[in-house]
XYZ file of N, CA and C in Angstrom:
561
model
N 15.055 5.324 -26.461
C 16.058 6.238 -25.948
C 16.293 5.931 -24.473
N 17.558 5.993 -24.078
C 17.932 5.783 -22.674
C 18.466 7.096 -22.104
N 17.949 7.447 -20.932
C 18.337 8.683 -20.256
C 18.907 8.316 -18.887
N 20.125 8.760 -18.614
C 20.724 8.617 -17.290
C 20.599 9.970 -16.605
N 19.893 10.009 -15.477
C 19.650 11.265 -14.758
C 20.191 11.162 -13.341
N 20.841 12.227 -12.905
C 21.353 12.276 -11.545
C 21.400 13.732 -11.079
N 21.556 13.916 -9.774
C 21.599 15.261 -9.195
C 22.415 15.221 -7.906
N 22.847 16.378 -7.468
C 23.485 16.554 -6.158
C 24.855 15.903 -6.056
N 25.693 16.129 -7.066
C 27.074 15.658 -6.982
C 27.838 16.456 -5.924
N 27.486 17.711 -5.742
C 28.111 18.610 -4.764
C 29.637 18.644 -4.884
N 30.118 18.422 -6.113
C 31.557 18.522 -6.354
C 32.388 17.426 -5.738
N 31.776 16.410 -5.172
C 32.524 15.352 -4.493
C 33.191 14.418 -5.507
N 34.501 14.222 -5.386
C 35.225 13.384 -6.344
C 34.661 11.962 -6.469
N 34.207 11.374 -5.361
C 33.655 10.010 -5.445
C 32.375 9.991 -6.263
N 31.565 11.021 -6.155
C 30.328 11.082 -6.935
C 30.629 11.369 -8.405
N 31.587 12.248 -8.658
C 31.986 12.549 -10.033
C 32.452 11.265 -10.717
N 33.284 10.510 -10.048
C 33.797 9.263 -10.630
C 32.676 8.236 -10.816
N 31.745 8.173 -9.886
C 30.619 7.235 -10.013
C 29.752 7.588 -11.228
N 29.530 8.866 -11.465
C 28.752 9.298 -12.630
C 29.516 8.983 -13.910
N 30.805 9.259 -13.902
C 31.636 8.974 -15.076
C 31.576 7.482 -15.429
N 31.733 6.629 -14.426
C 31.697 5.168 -14.653
C 30.323 4.721 -15.136
N 29.262 5.219 -14.500
C 27.908 4.817 -14.874
C 27.597 5.221 -16.315
N 27.983 6.430 -16.698
C 27.719 6.892 -18.061
C 28.491 6.048 -19.071
N 29.716 5.682 -18.748
C 30.505 4.837 -19.654
C 29.871 3.454 -19.790
N 29.367 2.916 -18.691
C 28.752 1.594 -18.709
C 27.382 1.603 -19.390
N 26.556 2.581 -19.062
C 25.184 2.628 -19.574
C 25.094 3.107 -21.021
N 26.061 3.944 -21.429
C 26.054 4.559 -22.760
C 24.680 5.132 -23.108
N 24.172 6.046 -22.280
C 22.846 6.625 -22.530
C 22.869 7.560 -23.737
N 21.697 7.777 -24.289
C 21.550 8.753 -25.369
C 21.566 10.173 -24.811
N 21.047 10.317 -23.582
C 20.962 11.616 -22.916
C 21.414 11.450 -21.466
N 22.217 12.401 -20.988
C 22.587 12.460 -19.566
C 22.042 13.771 -19.014
N 21.362 13.678 -17.865
C 20.820 14.873 -17.215
C 21.484 15.043 -15.850
N 22.038 16.231 -15.612
C 22.556 16.615 -14.301
C 21.607 17.682 -13.769
N 20.776 17.297 -12.789
C 19.699 18.166 -12.314
C 20.109 19.003 -11.100
N 21.229 19.692 -11.223
C 21.612 20.685 -10.220
C 22.510 20.214 -9.105
N 23.058 21.205 -8.401
C 24.065 21.015 -7.347
C 25.229 20.176 -7.867
N 25.746 20.625 -9.000
C 26.912 19.981 -9.601
C 28.126 20.251 -8.717
N 28.221 21.464 -8.198
C 29.304 21.836 -7.280
C 28.701 22.110 -5.896
N 29.556 22.499 -4.964
C 29.084 22.864 -3.630
C 29.597 24.269 -3.337
N 28.727 25.250 -3.566
C 29.082 26.664 -3.405
C 30.283 27.017 -4.285
N 30.305 26.421 -5.488
C 31.383 26.686 -6.438
C 32.611 25.836 -6.232
N 32.659 25.062 -5.155
C 33.812 24.185 -4.904
C 33.566 22.838 -5.583
N 34.643 22.182 -5.954
C 34.514 20.906 -6.639
C 34.296 21.099 -8.127
N 35.000 22.097 -8.690
C 34.783 22.420 -10.097
C 35.207 21.297 -11.036
N 35.955 20.300 -10.539
C 36.285 19.163 -11.409
C 35.007 18.446 -11.856
N 33.929 18.610 -11.089
C 32.643 18.042 -11.494
C 32.174 18.673 -12.798
N 32.522 19.931 -13.038
C 32.088 20.613 -14.254
C 32.772 20.054 -15.496
N 33.923 19.384 -15.320
C 34.589 18.751 -16.462
C 33.700 17.671 -17.072
N 32.816 17.093 -16.266
C 31.892 16.077 -16.779
C 31.049 16.596 -17.932
N 30.757 17.877 -17.930
C 29.883 18.449 -18.954
C 30.424 18.213 -20.358
N 31.747 18.141 -20.484
C 32.367 17.897 -21.787
C 32.795 16.444 -21.979
N 32.712 15.625 -20.940
C 33.198 14.245 -21.017
C 32.099 13.214 -21.217
N 30.892 13.520 -20.784
C 29.829 12.522 -20.785
C 29.359 12.219 -22.205
N 28.900 10.984 -22.444
C 28.453 10.610 -23.786
C 27.068 11.161 -24.094
N 26.745 11.212 -25.381
C 25.403 11.594 -25.807
C 25.116 13.068 -25.593
N 23.838 13.375 -25.567
C 23.376 14.734 -25.308
C 23.468 14.964 -23.801
N 24.085 16.055 -23.396
C 24.227 16.376 -21.973
C 23.356 17.584 -21.666
N 22.464 17.405 -20.688
C 21.558 18.463 -20.251
C 21.885 18.746 -18.789
N 22.140 20.004 -18.461
C 22.539 20.345 -17.093
C 21.917 21.667 -16.669
N 21.571 21.727 -15.393
C 21.073 22.966 -14.799
C 21.813 23.203 -13.486
N 21.955 24.461 -13.076
C 22.525 24.720 -11.753
C 21.475 24.459 -10.674
N 21.956 24.151 -9.481
C 21.084 23.999 -8.321
C 21.324 25.120 -7.336
N 20.670 25.042 -6.199
C 20.789 26.102 -5.198
C 22.192 26.225 -4.616
N 22.998 25.163 -4.686
C 24.358 25.219 -4.151
C 25.396 25.591 -5.211
N 24.960 25.768 -6.458
C 25.875 26.184 -7.515
C 25.907 27.702 -7.587
N 27.087 28.240 -7.812
C 27.221 29.689 -7.931
C 26.759 30.151 -9.310
N 26.622 31.444 -9.458
C 26.233 32.036 -10.737
C 27.205 31.618 -11.845
N 28.463 31.469 -11.505
C 29.477 31.100 -12.492
C 29.234 29.709 -13.068
N 28.590 28.827 -12.297
C 28.306 27.478 -12.789
C 27.380 27.548 -13.999
N 26.395 28.428 -13.972
C 25.504 28.590 -15.117
C 26.302 29.003 -16.350
N 27.257 29.890 -16.165
C 28.118 30.307 -17.279
C 28.978 29.169 -17.792
N 29.489 28.356 -16.885
C 30.299 27.208 -17.288
C 29.466 26.220 -18.095
N 28.225 26.001 -17.670
C 27.335 25.131 -18.447
C 27.191 25.703 -19.861
N 27.009 27.002 -19.965
C 26.835 27.647 -21.258
C 28.050 27.563 -22.158
N 29.241 27.472 -21.584
C 30.472 27.381 -22.382
C 30.856 25.936 -22.692
N 30.166 24.982 -22.076
C 30.476 23.572 -22.305
C 29.619 23.034 -23.446
N 29.745 21.751 -23.726
C 28.869 21.151 -24.746
C 27.507 20.776 -24.172
N 27.350 20.931 -22.853
C 26.048 20.680 -22.226
C 25.074 21.779 -22.615
N 23.797 21.457 -22.512
C 22.756 22.437 -22.811
C 21.881 22.611 -21.586
N 21.463 23.848 -21.352
C 20.666 24.192 -20.189
C 19.220 24.432 -20.634
N 18.280 23.574 -20.214
C 16.888 23.733 -20.651
C 16.195 24.962 -20.074
N 16.835 25.644 -19.134
C 16.272 26.900 -18.638
C 16.400 28.008 -19.683
N 17.276 27.798 -20.669
C 17.525 28.819 -21.694
C 16.852 28.488 -23.023
N 16.067 27.436 -23.054
C 15.360 27.072 -24.280
C 15.092 25.583 -24.326
N 14.055 25.212 -25.039
C 13.688 23.806 -25.168
C 14.777 23.068 -25.944
N 15.089 21.871 -25.493
C 16.059 21.004 -26.153
C 15.278 19.809 -26.691
N 15.410 19.553 -27.970
C 14.699 18.420 -28.556
C 15.705 17.381 -29.014
N 15.436 16.121 -28.641
C 16.277 15.002 -29.078
C 15.376 13.817 -29.370
N 15.474 13.286 -30.575
C 14.663 12.138 -31.002
C 13.169 12.355 -30.755
N 12.712 13.576 -30.966
C 11.292 13.876 -30.810
C 10.839 14.110 -29.379
N 11.770 14.052 -28.420
C 11.451 14.293 -27.011
C 11.902 15.705 -26.660
N 10.987 16.480 -26.071
C 11.274 17.864 -25.698
C 11.625 17.963 -24.211
N 12.795 18.516 -23.921
C 13.275 18.732 -22.561
C 13.205 20.231 -22.289
N 12.683 20.614 -21.114
C 12.617 22.037 -20.795
C 12.872 22.266 -19.315
N 13.143 23.520 -19.001
C 13.195 23.981 -17.628
C 11.851 24.631 -17.326
N 11.797 25.424 -16.281
C 10.535 26.068 -15.899
C 10.234 27.230 -16.840
N 9.813 26.878 -18.044
C 9.409 27.862 -19.047
C 7.934 27.628 -19.308
N 7.256 28.630 -19.744
C 5.806 28.514 -19.921
C 5.478 27.888 -21.273
N 5.973 26.675 -21.471
C 5.677 25.955 -22.697
C 5.675 24.460 -22.419
N 4.885 23.718 -23.173
C 4.785 22.281 -22.928
C 6.071 21.555 -23.310
N 6.322 20.457 -22.626
C 7.465 19.609 -22.952
C 7.178 18.202 -22.455
N 8.043 17.286 -22.815
C 7.911 15.897 -22.380
C 8.634 15.654 -21.059
N 9.817 16.271 -20.914
C 10.643 16.080 -19.716
C 10.951 17.446 -19.120
N 10.494 17.660 -17.900
C 10.802 18.883 -17.160
C 12.018 18.607 -16.289
N 13.078 19.403 -16.467
C 14.307 19.253 -15.690
C 14.391 20.423 -14.721
N 14.309 20.116 -13.429
C 14.358 21.127 -12.373
C 15.227 20.595 -11.238
N 15.661 21.484 -10.368
C 16.431 21.016 -9.220
C 15.499 20.592 -8.084
N 14.533 21.436 -7.755
C 13.632 21.144 -6.631
C 12.446 20.311 -7.101
N 12.046 19.322 -6.314
C 10.863 18.539 -6.679
C 9.585 19.354 -6.495
N 8.486 18.878 -7.088
C 7.213 19.547 -6.856
C 6.812 19.419 -5.385
N 6.204 20.449 -4.860
C 5.774 20.425 -3.464
C 4.902 19.192 -3.203
N 5.251 18.455 -2.146
C 4.463 17.301 -1.717
C 4.824 15.988 -2.381
N 5.798 15.993 -3.280
C 6.179 14.771 -3.996
C 7.698 14.587 -3.898
N 8.128 13.555 -3.196
C 9.555 13.247 -3.048
C 10.350 14.447 -2.529
N 9.743 15.156 -1.587
C 10.364 16.385 -1.067
C 10.411 16.429 0.456
N 10.267 15.283 1.103
C 10.190 15.241 2.572
C 11.593 15.124 3.174
N 11.895 16.017 4.114
C 13.179 15.992 4.817
C 13.116 14.998 5.980
N 14.230 14.844 6.667
C 14.281 13.944 7.831
C 13.256 14.326 8.905
N 12.970 15.612 8.993
C 12.016 16.081 10.006
C 10.566 15.919 9.562
N 10.367 15.451 8.326
C 9.015 15.267 7.815
C 8.461 16.478 7.087
N 9.234 17.547 7.017
C 8.788 18.776 6.367
C 8.884 18.636 4.848
N 7.868 19.126 4.142
C 7.902 19.187 2.675
C 8.594 20.484 2.266
N 9.626 20.374 1.415
C 10.362 21.571 1.006
C 10.397 21.729 -0.515
N 9.505 21.062 -1.214
C 9.453 21.169 -2.666
C 8.925 22.518 -3.121
N 8.915 22.684 -4.429
C 8.519 23.954 -5.031
C 7.058 23.943 -5.461
N 6.318 24.951 -5.002
C 4.926 25.099 -5.436
C 4.862 25.504 -6.909
N 5.850 26.251 -7.390
C 5.886 26.639 -8.809
C 6.051 25.411 -9.700
N 6.914 24.488 -9.282
C 7.101 23.259 -10.061
C 5.809 22.448 -10.058
N 5.183 22.336 -8.890
C 3.921 21.592 -8.806
C 2.861 22.203 -9.728
N 2.717 23.527 -9.698
C 1.740 24.204 -10.550
C 2.033 23.964 -12.030
N 3.314 24.048 -12.406
C 3.715 23.808 -13.798
C 3.313 22.400 -14.227
N 3.618 21.408 -13.389
C 3.329 20.009 -13.720
C 1.828 19.795 -13.882
N 1.048 20.307 -12.962
C -0.396 20.099 -13.036
C -1.035 20.855 -14.206
N -0.434 21.957 -14.599
C -0.994 22.748 -15.698
C -0.554 22.223 -17.066
N 0.744 21.921 -17.236
C 1.262 21.559 -18.557
C 1.514 20.057 -18.733
N 1.443 19.293 -17.679
C 1.487 17.830 -17.689
C 2.624 17.210 -18.513
N 3.871 17.504 -18.170
C 4.949 16.783 -18.841
C 4.850 15.295 -18.485
N 5.415 14.457 -19.275
C 5.352 13.022 -18.980
C 6.292 12.651 -17.831
N 7.397 13.420 -17.686
C 8.409 13.091 -16.690
C 8.981 14.368 -16.087
N 9.212 14.345 -14.774
C 9.951 15.402 -14.086
C 11.209 14.775 -13.510
N 12.360 15.368 -13.822
C 13.642 14.934 -13.269
C 14.091 16.012 -12.300
N 14.344 15.621 -11.042
C 14.729 16.588 -10.017
C 15.693 15.941 -9.028
N 16.110 16.692 -8.050
C 16.995 16.227 -6.974
C 16.690 17.033 -5.730
N 17.737 17.635 -5.161
C 17.646 18.604 -4.065
C 17.369 17.993 -2.696
N 16.361 17.168 -2.559
C 16.011 16.622 -1.251
C 16.685 15.255 -1.127
N 17.810 15.243 -0.436
C 18.654 14.052 -0.348
C 17.958 12.864 0.304
N 17.025 13.141 1.181
C 16.362 12.064 1.933
C 15.238 11.398 1.148
N 14.922 11.901 -0.036
C 13.722 11.424 -0.738
C 13.955 10.962 -2.175
N 15.011 10.166 -2.436
C 15.115 9.650 -3.794
C 13.932 8.717 -4.059
N 13.458 8.694 -5.283
C 12.357 7.788 -5.582
C 11.632 8.165 -6.843
N 10.548 7.437 -7.075
C 9.718 7.605 -8.263
C 8.266 7.620 -7.801
N 7.529 8.684 -8.154
C 6.117 8.790 -7.758
C 5.344 9.553 -8.819
N 4.053 9.277 -8.920
C 3.238 10.041 -9.863
C 2.746 11.350 -9.239
N 2.525 12.318 -10.105
C 1.810 13.552 -9.758
C 0.838 13.767 -10.909
N -0.399 13.405 -10.695
C -1.364 13.407 -11.783
C -0.930 12.399 -12.830
N -0.798 12.843 -14.072
C -0.393 11.976 -15.179
C 1.116 11.949 -15.373
N 1.848 12.648 -14.524
C 3.294 12.816 -14.676
C 4.043 11.904 -13.710
N 5.143 11.323 -14.195
C 6.052 10.563 -13.339
C 7.134 11.505 -12.841
N 7.334 11.554 -11.536
C 8.373 12.384 -10.924
C 9.469 11.458 -10.426
N 10.727 11.768 -10.770
C 11.859 11.004 -10.248
C 12.824 11.971 -9.564
N 13.041 11.737 -8.266
C 14.081 12.450 -7.528
C 15.309 11.560 -7.635
N 16.260 11.975 -8.472
C 17.425 11.152 -8.793
C 18.667 11.595 -8.016
N 18.482 12.079 -6.806
C 19.579 12.590 -5.989
C 20.619 11.522 -5.662
N 21.875 11.948 -5.650
C 22.963 11.121 -5.129
C 23.210 11.450 -3.653
N 22.485 12.428 -3.138
C 22.745 12.976 -1.818
C 22.611 12.004 -0.668
N 21.893 10.899 -0.873
C 21.747 9.919 0.202
C 22.910 8.939 0.242
N 23.831 9.030 -0.724
C 24.989 8.138 -0.857
C 24.599 6.682 -1.055
N 23.345 6.404 -1.350
C 22.890 5.046 -1.651
C 22.418 4.935 -3.095
N 22.066 6.070 -3.688
C 21.496 6.103 -5.024
C 22.469 6.792 -5.974
N 22.606 6.227 -7.166
C 23.465 6.799 -8.197
C 22.693 7.750 -9.096
N 21.404 7.554 -9.169
C 20.545 8.332 -10.052
C 19.450 7.432 -10.575
N 19.033 7.685 -11.816
C 17.952 6.899 -12.411
C 18.251 6.640 -13.877
N 17.751 5.513 -14.345
C 17.808 5.192 -15.762
C 16.380 5.216 -16.282
N 16.149 6.042 -17.297
C 14.842 6.167 -17.910
C 14.917 5.534 -19.295
N 14.027 4.602 -19.541
C 13.883 4.037 -20.875
C 12.640 4.674 -21.471
N 12.850 5.494 -22.513
C 11.763 6.282 -23.083
C 11.002 5.438 -24.080
N 9.714 5.376 -23.907
C 8.839 4.670 -24.825
C 7.462 5.272 -24.727
N 6.459 4.490 -25.061
C 5.079 4.980 -24.957
C 4.832 5.524 -23.545
N 5.267 4.781 -22.546
C 5.297 5.248 -21.155
C 6.746 5.187 -20.697
N 7.277 6.262 -20.135
C 8.660 6.192 -19.675
C 8.798 5.175 -18.536
N 9.793 4.309 -18.636
C 10.090 3.366 -17.560
C 11.283 3.921 -16.788
N 11.129 4.057 -15.479
C 12.164 4.671 -14.654
C 12.607 3.669 -13.598
N 13.921 3.472 -13.492
C 14.502 2.599 -12.471
C 15.558 3.385 -11.714
N 15.475 3.384 -10.388
C 16.551 3.971 -9.593
C 17.754 3.050 -9.666
N 18.936 3.654 -9.692
C 20.185 2.906 -9.761
C 20.855 2.945 -8.400
N 21.122 1.783 -7.796
C 21.812 1.787 -6.507
C 23.272 2.191 -6.703
N 23.828 2.770 -5.683
C 25.238 3.183 -5.760
C 26.114 2.048 -5.320
C-alpha cells in the first residue's frame, strides 16, 4: 500500500495544486491531509481536494481550520479518524482515541520529536507523545511545525512531520510493508 501524506496547505492555491499534481502522479491507495487545510477558514478551494483526490482520503482539521472545516470533512468523501477508526487493507488509521491502531493521524507532533521552532522551542503535544508511548502505533503522521519536516523514531514508532509549511517539502510517501518505509518528497 502507498500512502501520500501532507499537512499545512493553509488554503494556498499553489499548495493545493501541488497536492493535486502529486496525488495524480503517485496514485496512492490512501491520501492523508493532517490538518491546516485552510487558513482560519480562508482558502476553501483546498477543501475541494477532499472529493477530488484518488483512493481513500483521510483528513483532520488543524489549529488554523475553523469548526466548519470539520463539518466539511464530514460531508465530503474524506474520512476523519478522530470520529472512528478507519481500516483499509488491514491497516488501522486513528486519531487521538484510546484504542490501538497502526497509523496515528494528528496535526501536532509528539512533544520533543520534529516539533522544534526557529527559536529552538519544542511545541509538540504531550498528549500525542503519551499516546504513542502507551499504544505504540507503527507510524505517526503529523504537521503543524513548519520548521521541522522530517522522519524520526519515538520508541518503536516512526514519526513523520509531512508539513508543506517550509515551502521545500511536498509531504511524504509511505510504502506500507512489514516496516513502513517513509520518504520525504521535495517540492
